[in-house]
């Protein structure tokens, strides 16, 4: 039995959060459950010795993405929940559930038959300092880092442009009429 | 670039003189409209530095009158390099100083004159470019470089005359100036090409190999064309065509009076200092090419221009137009001087004339500025009370122009008349010149009486009482006047003296108009000997040269006669009303009207040259429309017919099969498009199933 | 069961949960949340392989997760902006009703 007790607790917490997030009726509740799941994953990372990744997970997912999702829910007036049956046993929904189950079955099968997973013994946690991560980012992975930075900037701009209000669709205010006159 | 040791710093860097104003023009073209101060500062600053450099060049020429040239390779055609370059000799040095000095004064004057114009920046940009190009003409040591600068001068004069292009008259005048000078430039271009074909170089001086130097000129003089004329004469006359266009010689003078539509500083710059002088300078520059035959033509053209324009000037009523015709007339004198007397005689008049004509134009500008933009001399009168500085300086300029004894114009004009008198070929130009001098004094006196003397006359365009009531005009500047014509009480705005920035250049120019003649008197012909590269001393004995003193007395008498005639007609009885007919008009209405209408030269061109051009154009249009157009139309019909045929084949043969194929493809597409139903979850599910299948295959395969 | 296999199983379960949500829920936001869960499952795999793999000193898995988190942040921002834009346009965030891209 190689799994520690804490690992089990955290795994259960993560999975329970994920199941809750995907099954609850009210969107806000879903988002909160998602936070629990993300936080559980972050704790799992810490448990596995990846402190930096765990903290980044906590910061980005719990701190930013979850909040972003809550905002999106509020802005799309989804806070009231999905009135018409969100889980109506429609053919499409059943097909989706079956597909997901099949994927799980295949993945479990892959893990069971994998030699790597079976051989992987419990080794001592590698001692990773921030210093090493910093060096790795600045030397070996500096190019991906730059690319990521560029991509983040582009995504930022893209998100702003997408979320901008289209002025032309609002003839109510005067500017649109003025533009029309000028044209 | 060749730099012999003897070439000094100023000669090596002579190119800076034209380059600075051109650079200033380029910089101010990039400025915003509101950056007036910066633009004017750039223009005036660059012109000031150019003036300093010009003075340095002048000092160099004084110290060492030998000609210095710098040449460089410009462009390669085949195995030949086209060379350009600049030169410094006394002639160029004098012109440099004159152009940059008068130009600088005009720039400063423009500060005041154009202060209220919206396009102030553009104006200074053009002005700088103009001055730069003109300085380029002066220092060019290559006919090609000279021609390039010459054309830039032409372009900028077009831009400047048409500066107020909103006015149709200005736009038309600009076009007229451009096209008329282009006629002359065609001759210049042909002459240049011919010169290159003859001598293989366009450099003026290149240590013995230039086209103006002994070997080349001798070769051209020896070469006789089919028409029995020496090649040098023919080339000289072709180049003179260009000069005649630029300097407004008959019959290409028509553009110059119309060019008055531009702002007054432009009139002064074009008509006094630079552009018109360019033609005279060109002839002086290529003087070695001018054989005696060519000089004869130059002299006659000059003399005819001098009297012709003076006649017309007598009957004009627009203050600037009078000066324009006077300029044409004086340019005729310069050409006459070049033809009969040589470079020094013509150039001396050019220099003195540049100063006093700039003075007169700027004075006229001051008058116009003070009279709320009215240019009609009949509406002026009595202005000496209101504008004392302008009056005093204008009088200096007027006396200099008339050739009043001891003023600048006297000495230079007298030199021309003296040379014409001594000309061996004919006495005709002398008599034409003398009568022209009489007319000059007469029309300038007429102008003085109309503008400054007598009493204030009522303007036709009076200030409306409503404008006064609206406080647009300060109350102390207006006075009620009873209109003679209608008997109504009208209100008229007082003229006012111009600001100091305008009057100060006038004063400076007036000093020169009075004193400049003394550098070239017969007793001390410093100017003439400087151009020739000799030294001279003061010697009153030269007055005793045969025929000189009597001639001077005669020409003085002619001037007095002109002034007296002017007084007789216009000063004896004061002119009371703007609508009164001219004194000459009462005596000879027919002649006066002919003169007032500029001897119908424009109309003559209208019915001859322009009508011919128009006829040709119409003929060409007819040819184009019916002959060529017809052919094209027939071809088009044939093509259309073939097109119909093709279309039929296409529609019934090709399309039949094609349409069927298209229908099949569309049917297939519609079938497949059911897969693409726009629901993301469908796609995702397909991917999940695909993943399962793929993973299953992989795992199954590995197990086995 | 080794620790690695345990991690992998947890990850597989999480992935399937996310996939099931993404396939069955009708709210576009929850579809996106499901996809985030799937991404996280993959991250967990990376961490596990790094932790129990052959060369933990190269930090490959760890760095990959860091980059992946950054990409996920960008993806979430753009995705949610898209959802907002579509919502403004179609007045709905129900993915089964958003079928404008159909062929």
Coordinates of N, CA and C in Angstrom, one line a residue, chain A:
Chain A
X1 N 0.9 -1.2 0.0 CA 0.0 0.0 0.0 C 0.9 1.2 0.0
X2 N 1.0 1.8 -1.2 CA 2.0 2.9 -1.3 C 1.3 4.3 -1.1
X3 N 0.0 4.3 -1.1 CA -0.6 5.6 -1.0 C -0.8 6.0 0.4
X4 N -0.5 7.2 0.7 CA -0.6 7.7 2.1 C -2.0 8.0 2.4
X5 N -2.3 8.2 3.6 CA -3.7 8.5 4.1 C -4.1 9.9 3.6
X6 N -3.1 10.8 3.7 CA -3.4 12.2 3.3 C -3.8 12.2 1.8
X7 N -3.0 11.4 1.0 CA -3.3 11.4 -0.4 C -4.7 11.0 -0.7
X8 N -5.1 10.0 0.0 CA -6.5 9.4 -0.2 C -7.6 10.5 0.1
X9 N -7.4 11.2 1.3 CA -8.3 12.2 1.7 C -8.4 13.3 0.6
X10 N -7.2 13.7 0.2 CA -7.2 14.8 -0.8 C -7.8 14.4 -2.1
X11 N -7.5 13.1 -2.5 CA -8.1 12.6 -3.8 C -9.6 12.6 -3.7
X12 N -10.1 12.1 -2.6 CA -11.5 12.0 -2.4 C -12.2 13.4 -2.5
X13 N -11.5 14.4 -1.8 CA -12.0 15.7 -1.8 C -12.1 16.3 -3.2
X14 N -11.0 16.1 -4.0 CA -10.9 16.6 -5.3 C -12.0 16.0 -6.2
X15 N -12.1 14.7 -6.1 CA -13.1 14.0 -7.0 C -14.5 14.4 -6.6
X16 N -14.8 14.5 -5.3 CA -16.1 14.8 -4.8 C -16.4 16.2 -5.3
X17 N -15.5 17.1 -5.2 CA -15.7 18.5 -5.7 C -16.0 18.5 -7.2
X18 N -15.3 17.7 -8.0 CA -15.5 17.6 -9.4 C -16.9 17.1 -9.7
X19 N -17.3 16.0 -9.0 CA -18.6 15.4 -9.3 C -19.7 16.4 -8.9
X20 N -19.5 17.1 -7.8 CA -20.5 18.1 -7.4 C -20.6 19.2 -8.4
X21 N -19.4 19.7 -8.9 CA -19.4 20.8 -9.9 C -20.1 20.4 -11.1
X22 N -20.1 19.1 -11.5 CA -20.7 18.7 -12.8 C -22.1 18.3 -12.6
X23 N -22.6 18.2 -11.4 CA -23.9 17.7 -11.3 C -24.9 18.6 -10.6
X24 N -24.5 19.6 -9.9 CA -25.4 20.5 -9.1 C -26.2 21.3 -10.1
X25 N -27.4 21.7 -9.6 CA -28.3 22.4 -10.5 C -28.0 23.9 -10.6
X26 N -27.7 24.5 -9.5 CA -27.5 26.0 -9.6 C -26.0 26.2 -10.0
X27 N -25.9 27.1 -11.0 CA -24.5 27.4 -11.5 C -23.6 27.9 -10.5
X28 N -24.1 28.7 -9.5 CA -23.2 29.3 -8.5 C -22.6 28.2 -7.6
X29 N -23.5 27.2 -7.3 CA -23.1 26.1 -6.5 C -22.0 25.3 -7.2
X30 N -22.3 25.1 -8.5 CA -21.3 24.4 -9.3 C -19.9 25.1 -9.2
X31 N -19.9 26.4 -9.3 CA -18.7 27.1 -9.3 C -18.0 26.9 -8.0
X32 N -18.7 26.9 -6.9 CA -18.1 26.7 -5.6 C -17.6 25.3 -5.4
X33 N -18.3 24.4 -5.9 CA -17.8 23.0 -5.9 C -16.5 22.9 -6.7
X34 N -16.4 23.6 -7.8 CA -15.2 23.6 -8.7 C -14.1 24.2 -7.9
X35 N -14.3 25.2 -7.0 CA -13.3 25.7 -6.2 C -12.7 24.7 -5.3
X36 N -13.6 23.9 -4.7 CA -13.2 22.9 -3.8 C -12.3 21.9 -4.6
X37 N -12.7 21.5 -5.7 CA -12.0 20.5 -6.5 C -10.6 21.1 -6.9
X38 N -10.5 22.3 -7.3 CA -9.2 23.0 -7.7 C -8.3 23.0 -6.4
X39 N -8.9 23.4 -5.3 CA -8.1 23.5 -4.1 C -7.6 22.1 -3.7
X40 N -8.4 21.1 -3.9 CA -7.9 19.7 -3.5 C -6.8 19.3 -4.4
X41 N -6.9 19.7 -5.7 CA -5.8 19.4 -6.6 C -4.5 20.1 -6.2
X42 N -4.6 21.4 -5.8 CA -3.5 22.1 -5.3 C -2.8 21.4 -4.1
X43 N -3.7 21.0 -3.2 CA -3.1 20.3 -2.1 C -2.5 19.0 -2.5
X44 N -3.0 18.3 -3.5 CA -2.4 17.1 -4.0 C -1.0 17.4 -4.5
X45 N -0.9 18.5 -5.3 CA 0.4 18.9 -5.8 C 1.4 19.1 -4.6
X46 N 1.0 19.8 -3.6 CA 1.8 20.0 -2.5 C 2.2 18.7 -1.8
X47 N 1.3 17.8 -1.8 CA 1.5 16.5 -1.2 C 2.5 15.7 -2.0
X48 N 2.5 15.9 -3.3 CA 3.5 15.2 -4.1 C 4.8 15.9 -4.2
X49 N 5.0 17.1 -3.5 CA 6.3 17.7 -3.4 C 6.5 18.8 -4.5
X50 N 5.4 19.1 -5.2 CA 5.5 20.2 -6.2 C 4.9 21.4 -5.6
X51 N 5.7 22.1 -4.7 CA 5.2 23.2 -4.0 C 4.8 24.4 -5.0
X52 N 5.7 24.6 -5.9 CA 5.5 25.8 -6.8 C 4.3 25.6 -7.6
X53 N 4.2 24.4 -8.2 CA 3.0 24.1 -9.0 C 1.7 24.2 -8.2
X54 N 1.8 23.7 -7.0 CA 0.6 23.7 -6.1 C 0.2 25.2 -5.9
X55 N 1.2 26.0 -5.5 CA 0.8 27.4 -5.2 C 0.3 28.1 -6.4
X56 N 0.9 27.8 -7.6 CA 0.5 28.4 -8.8 C -0.9 28.0 -9.1
X57 N -1.2 26.7 -8.9 CA -2.6 26.2 -9.1 C -3.6 26.9 -8.2
X58 N -3.2 27.1 -7.0 CA -4.0 27.8 -6.0 C -4.3 29.3 -6.5
X59 N -3.2 29.9 -6.9 CA -3.4 31.3 -7.3 C -4.2 31.4 -8.6
X60 N -3.8 30.6 -9.6 CA -4.5 30.9 -10.9 C -5.9 30.3 -10.9
X61 N -6.0 29.1 -10.5 CA -7.3 28.4 -10.6 C -8.3 29.0 -9.6
X62 N -7.9 28.9 -8.3 CA -8.8 29.3 -7.3 C -9.0 30.8 -7.3
X63 N -7.8 31.5 -7.4 CA -7.9 32.9 -7.3 C -8.4 33.6 -8.5
X64 N -8.1 33.1 -9.7 CA -8.5 33.8 -10.9 C -9.6 33.2 -11.7
X65 N -9.3 31.9 -12.1 CA -10.3 31.3 -13.0 C -11.6 31.1 -12.4
X66 N -11.6 30.6 -11.2 CA -12.9 30.4 -10.5 C -13.7 31.7 -10.4
X67 N -13.0 32.8 -10.0 CA -13.7 34.1 -9.9 C -14.2 34.5 -11.2
X68 N -13.4 34.3 -12.3 CA -13.8 34.6 -13.6 C -15.1 33.9 -14.0
X69 N -15.1 32.6 -13.6 CA -16.3 31.8 -13.9 C -17.5 32.4 -13.2
X70 N -17.3 32.7 -11.9 CA -18.4 33.3 -11.2 C -18.9 34.6 -11.8
X71 N -18.0 35.4 -12.3 CA -18.4 36.7 -13.0 C -19.2 36.3 -14.2
X72 N -18.7 35.4 -15.0 CA -19.3 35.0 -16.2 C -20.8 34.5 -15.9
X73 N -20.9 33.8 -14.9 CA -22.2 33.3 -14.5 C -23.1 34.5 -14.2
X74 N -22.6 35.4 -13.4 CA -23.5 36.5 -13.0 C -23.8 37.4 -14.3
X75 N -22.8 37.6 -15.1 CA -23.0 38.5 -16.3 C -24.0 37.8 -17.3
X76 N -24.0 36.5 -17.3 CA -25.0 35.9 -18.2 C -26.3 35.5 -17.5
X77 N -26.5 36.1 -16.4 CA -27.7 35.8 -15.6 C -27.9 34.3 -15.4
X78 N -26.9 33.6 -15.2 CA -27.0 32.2 -15.0 C -27.1 31.8 -13.5
X79 N -27.1 32.9 -12.7 CA -27.1 32.7 -11.2 C -28.4 32.0 -10.8
X80 N -29.4 32.2 -11.5 CA -30.7 31.6 -11.1 C -30.8 30.1 -11.4
X81 N -29.8 29.6 -12.1 CA -29.8 28.2 -12.4 C -30.4 27.9 -13.7
X82 N -30.4 26.6 -14.0 CA -30.9 26.2 -15.3 C -32.3 25.8 -15.1
X83 N -33.3 26.6 -15.5 CA -34.7 26.2 -15.2 C -35.1 24.9 -15.8
X84 N -35.0 24.8 -17.1 CA -35.5 23.6 -17.7 C -34.5 22.5 -17.5
X85 N -35.0 21.3 -17.3 CA -34.2 20.2 -16.8 C -32.8 20.2 -17.3
X86 N -31.8 20.4 -16.4 CA -30.5 20.4 -16.8 C -29.9 19.0 -17.1
X87 N -30.7 18.1 -16.5 CA -30.2 16.7 -16.7 C -31.3 15.8 -17.3
X88 N -32.1 16.4 -18.1 CA -33.2 15.6 -18.7 C -32.6 14.5 -19.4
X89 N -33.1 13.3 -19.3 CA -32.5 12.1 -19.9 C -32.6 12.1 -21.4
X90 N -32.1 13.2 -22.0 CA -32.2 13.3 -23.5 C -31.2 12.2 -24.1
X91 N -31.5 11.8 -25.3 CA -30.6 10.9 -26.0 C -29.1 11.4 -26.0
X92 N -29.0 12.7 -26.2 CA -27.6 13.2 -26.3 C -26.9 13.1 -25.0
X93 N -27.7 13.5 -23.9 CA -27.1 13.4 -22.6 C -26.6 12.0 -22.2
X94 N -27.5 11.1 -22.5 CA -27.2 9.7 -22.2 C -26.0 9.2 -23.0
X95 N -25.9 9.6 -24.2 CA -24.8 9.2 -25.1 C -23.5 9.8 -24.5
X96 N -23.6 11.1 -24.1 CA -22.4 11.7 -23.5 C -21.9 11.0 -22.3
X97 N -22.9 10.6 -21.4 CA -22.5 9.9 -20.2 C -21.8 8.6 -20.5
X98 N -22.4 7.9 -21.5 CA -21.8 6.6 -21.9 C -20.4 6.8 -22.4
X99 N -20.2 7.9 -23.2 CA -18.9 8.1 -23.8 C -17.9 8.4 -22.7
X100 N -18.3 9.2 -21.7 CA -17.4 9.5 -20.6 C -17.0 8.2 -19.9
X101 N -18.0 7.3 -19.6 CA -17.8 6.1 -18.9 C -16.8 5.2 -19.7
X102 N -17.0 5.2 -21.1 CA -16.1 4.4 -21.9 C -14.7 5.0 -21.8
X103 N -14.5 6.3 -21.8 CA -13.2 6.9 -21.7 C -12.6 6.4 -20.4
X104 N -13.4 6.5 -19.3 CA -12.8 6.1 -18.0 C -12.4 4.6 -18.0
X105 N -13.2 3.8 -18.6 CA -12.9 2.4 -18.7 C -11.5 2.2 -19.4
X106 N -11.4 2.9 -20.6 CA -10.2 2.7 -21.4 C -9.0 3.2 -20.6
X107 N -9.1 4.3 -19.9 CA -8.0 4.9 -19.1 C -7.6 3.9 -18.0
X108 N -8.6 3.4 -17.3 CA -8.3 2.5 -16.2 C -7.6 1.2 -16.7
X109 N -8.1 0.8 -17.8 CA -7.4 -0.4 -18.5 C -6.0 0.0 -18.8
X110 N -5.7 1.2 -19.3 CA -4.4 1.5 -19.7 C -3.5 1.6 -18.5
X111 N -4.0 2.1 -17.3 CA -3.2 2.2 -16.1 C -2.9 0.8 -15.6
X112 N -3.9 0.0 -15.6 CA -3.8 -1.4 -15.1 C -2.7 -2.2 -15.9
X113 N -2.8 -2.0 -17.2 CA -1.8 -2.8 -18.0 C -0.5 -2.2 -18.1
X114 N -0.3 -0.9 -17.7 CA 1.0 -0.2 -17.9 C 2.0 -0.8 -17.0
X115 N 3.2 -1.0 -17.6 CA 4.3 -1.5 -16.7 C 4.9 -0.4 -15.9
X116 N 4.9 0.8 -16.4 CA 5.5 1.9 -15.7 C 4.8 2.1 -14.4
X117 N 3.4 2.1 -14.5 CA 2.7 2.4 -13.3 C 2.9 1.3 -12.2
X118 N 3.0 0.1 -12.7 CA 3.2 -1.0 -11.8 C 4.6 -0.9 -11.1
X119 N 5.6 -0.6 -11.9 CA 6.9 -0.6 -11.4 C 7.2 0.6 -10.5
X120 N 6.5 1.7 -10.7 CA 6.9 2.9 -10.0 C 6.8 2.8 -8.5
X121 N 8.0 2.6 -7.9 CA 8.0 2.5 -6.4 C 8.0 3.8 -5.8
X122 N 7.7 3.8 -4.5 CA 7.7 5.0 -3.8 C 9.2 5.5 -3.6
X123 N 9.5 6.6 -4.2 CA 10.8 7.1 -4.0 C 10.8 8.4 -3.1
X124 N 11.9 8.7 -2.6 CA 12.0 10.0 -1.8 C 11.6 11.2 -2.7
X125 N 10.9 12.1 -2.1 CA 10.5 13.3 -2.8 C 11.7 14.1 -3.2
X126 N 11.8 14.4 -4.5 CA 13.0 15.2 -5.0 C 13.0 16.6 -4.3
X127 N 14.2 17.0 -3.9 CA 14.3 18.3 -3.3 C 14.4 19.3 -4.3
X128 N 13.3 20.1 -4.5 CA 13.3 21.1 -5.5 C 13.2 22.5 -4.9
X129 N 14.2 23.3 -5.1 CA 14.2 24.6 -4.6 C 13.7 25.6 -5.6
X130 N 13.2 26.7 -5.1 CA 12.8 27.8 -6.1 C 13.9 28.2 -7.0
X131 N 15.1 28.2 -6.4 CA 16.3 28.5 -7.1 C 16.4 27.7 -8.4
X132 N 16.2 26.4 -8.2 CA 16.4 25.5 -9.4 C 15.3 25.8 -10.4
X133 N 14.1 26.0 -9.9 CA 13.0 26.3 -10.9 C 13.3 27.6 -11.6
X134 N 13.8 28.5 -10.9 CA 14.1 29.8 -11.5 C 15.2 29.6 -12.6
X135 N 16.2 28.8 -12.3 CA 17.2 28.6 -13.3 C 16.7 27.9 -14.5
X136 N 15.8 26.9 -14.2 CA 15.3 26.1 -15.3 C 14.5 27.0 -16.2
X137 N 13.7 27.9 -15.6 CA 12.8 28.8 -16.4 C 13.7 29.7 -17.2
X138 N 14.8 30.2 -16.6 CA 15.5 31.3 -17.3 C 16.6 30.7 -18.2
X139 N 16.9 29.4 -18.1 CA 18.0 28.9 -19.0 C 17.4 27.9 -20.0
X140 N 17.0 26.7 -19.4 CA 16.6 25.7 -20.3 C 15.3 26.0 -21.0
X141 N 14.3 26.6 -20.3 CA 13.0 26.8 -20.8 C 12.7 28.3 -21.1
X142 N 13.8 29.0 -21.4 CA 13.5 30.5 -21.5 C 12.7 30.8 -22.8
X143 N 12.9 30.0 -23.8 CA 12.1 30.3 -25.1 C 10.6 30.0 -24.9
X144 N 10.3 28.8 -24.3 CA 8.9 28.6 -24.1 C 8.3 29.7 -23.1
X145 N 9.1 30.1 -22.2 CA 8.6 31.2 -21.3 C 8.2 32.4 -22.0
X146 N 9.1 32.8 -23.0 CA 8.9 34.0 -23.7 C 7.6 33.8 -24.6
X147 N 7.5 32.7 -25.2 CA 6.3 32.4 -26.0 C 5.1 32.5 -25.2
X148 N 5.1 31.9 -24.0 CA 4.0 32.0 -23.1 C 3.6 33.4 -22.8
X149 N 4.6 34.2 -22.6 CA 4.4 35.6 -22.2 C 3.7 36.3 -23.4
X150 N 4.2 36.0 -24.6 CA 3.6 36.7 -25.8 C 2.1 36.2 -25.9
X151 N 1.9 34.9 -25.7 CA 0.6 34.3 -25.8 C -0.4 34.9 -24.8
X152 N 0.1 35.1 -23.6 CA -0.7 35.7 -22.6 C -1.2 37.1 -22.9
X153 N -0.2 37.9 -23.5 CA -0.5 39.2 -23.9 C -1.6 39.2 -25.0
X154 N -1.4 38.3 -26.0 CA -2.3 38.2 -27.1 C -3.7 37.8 -26.6
X155 N -3.7 36.9 -25.6 CA -5.0 36.4 -25.1 C -5.7 37.5 -24.3
X156 N -4.9 38.3 -23.6 CA -5.4 39.5 -22.9 C -6.1 40.4 -23.8
X157 N -5.4 40.8 -24.9 CA -6.0 41.7 -25.9 C -7.2 41.1 -26.5
X158 N -7.1 39.8 -26.9 CA -8.2 39.2 -27.5 C -9.4 39.2 -26.7
X159 N -9.2 38.9 -25.4 CA -10.4 38.8 -24.5 C -11.0 40.1 -24.4
X160 N -10.2 41.2 -24.3 CA -10.8 42.6 -24.2 C -11.6 42.9 -25.4
X161 N -11.0 42.5 -26.6 CA -11.7 42.9 -27.8 C -13.1 42.1 -27.9
X162 N -13.0 40.8 -27.5 CA -14.2 40.0 -27.6 C -15.3 40.5 -26.6
X163 N -14.9 41.0 -25.4 CA -15.8 41.4 -24.4 C -16.3 42.8 -24.7
X164 N -15.6 43.6 -25.6 CA -16.0 44.9 -25.8 C -17.5 45.0 -26.4
X165 N -18.2 46.0 -26.0 CA -19.5 46.2 -26.5 C -19.4 46.6 -27.9
X166 N -20.3 46.1 -28.8 CA -20.3 46.5 -30.2 C -21.2 47.8 -30.2
X167 N -20.6 48.9 -30.6 CA -21.3 50.2 -30.5 C -22.4 50.3 -31.5
X168 N -22.2 49.7 -32.7 CA -23.2 49.9 -33.7 C -24.6 49.3 -33.4
X169 N -24.6 48.3 -32.5 CA -25.8 47.6 -32.2 C -26.7 48.4 -31.3
X170 N -26.2 49.6 -30.9 CA -27.0 50.3 -29.9 C -27.4 51.7 -30.5
X171 N -28.4 51.7 -31.3 CA -28.8 53.0 -31.9 C -29.4 53.9 -30.9
X172 N -29.6 53.5 -29.6 CA -30.3 54.3 -28.7 C -29.5 55.5 -28.3
X173 N -28.2 55.4 -28.3 CA -27.4 56.6 -27.9 C -27.0 57.5 -29.1
X174 N -26.7 58.7 -28.9 CA -26.5 59.7 -29.9 C -25.4 59.4 -30.9
X175 N -24.3 58.8 -30.3 CA -23.1 58.7 -31.2 C -23.4 57.9 -32.4
X176 N -24.2 56.8 -32.3 CA -24.5 56.0 -33.4 C -25.2 56.8 -34.5
X177 N -26.1 57.7 -34.1 CA -26.7 58.5 -35.1 C -25.8 59.5 -35.8
X178 N -24.9 60.0 -35.0 CA -23.9 60.9 -35.5 C -23.0 60.2 -36.6
X179 N -22.6 59.0 -36.2 CA -21.8 58.2 -37.1 C -22.6 58.0 -38.4
X180 N -23.8 57.7 -38.3 CA -24.6 57.5 -39.5 C -24.7 58.7 -40.3
X181 N -24.8 59.9 -39.7 CA -24.8 61.2 -40.5 C -23.5 61.3 -41.2
X182 N -22.4 61.1 -40.5 CA -21.1 61.3 -41.1 C -20.9 60.4 -42.3
X183 N -21.4 59.1 -42.1 CA -21.2 58.2 -43.2 C -22.2 58.6 -44.3

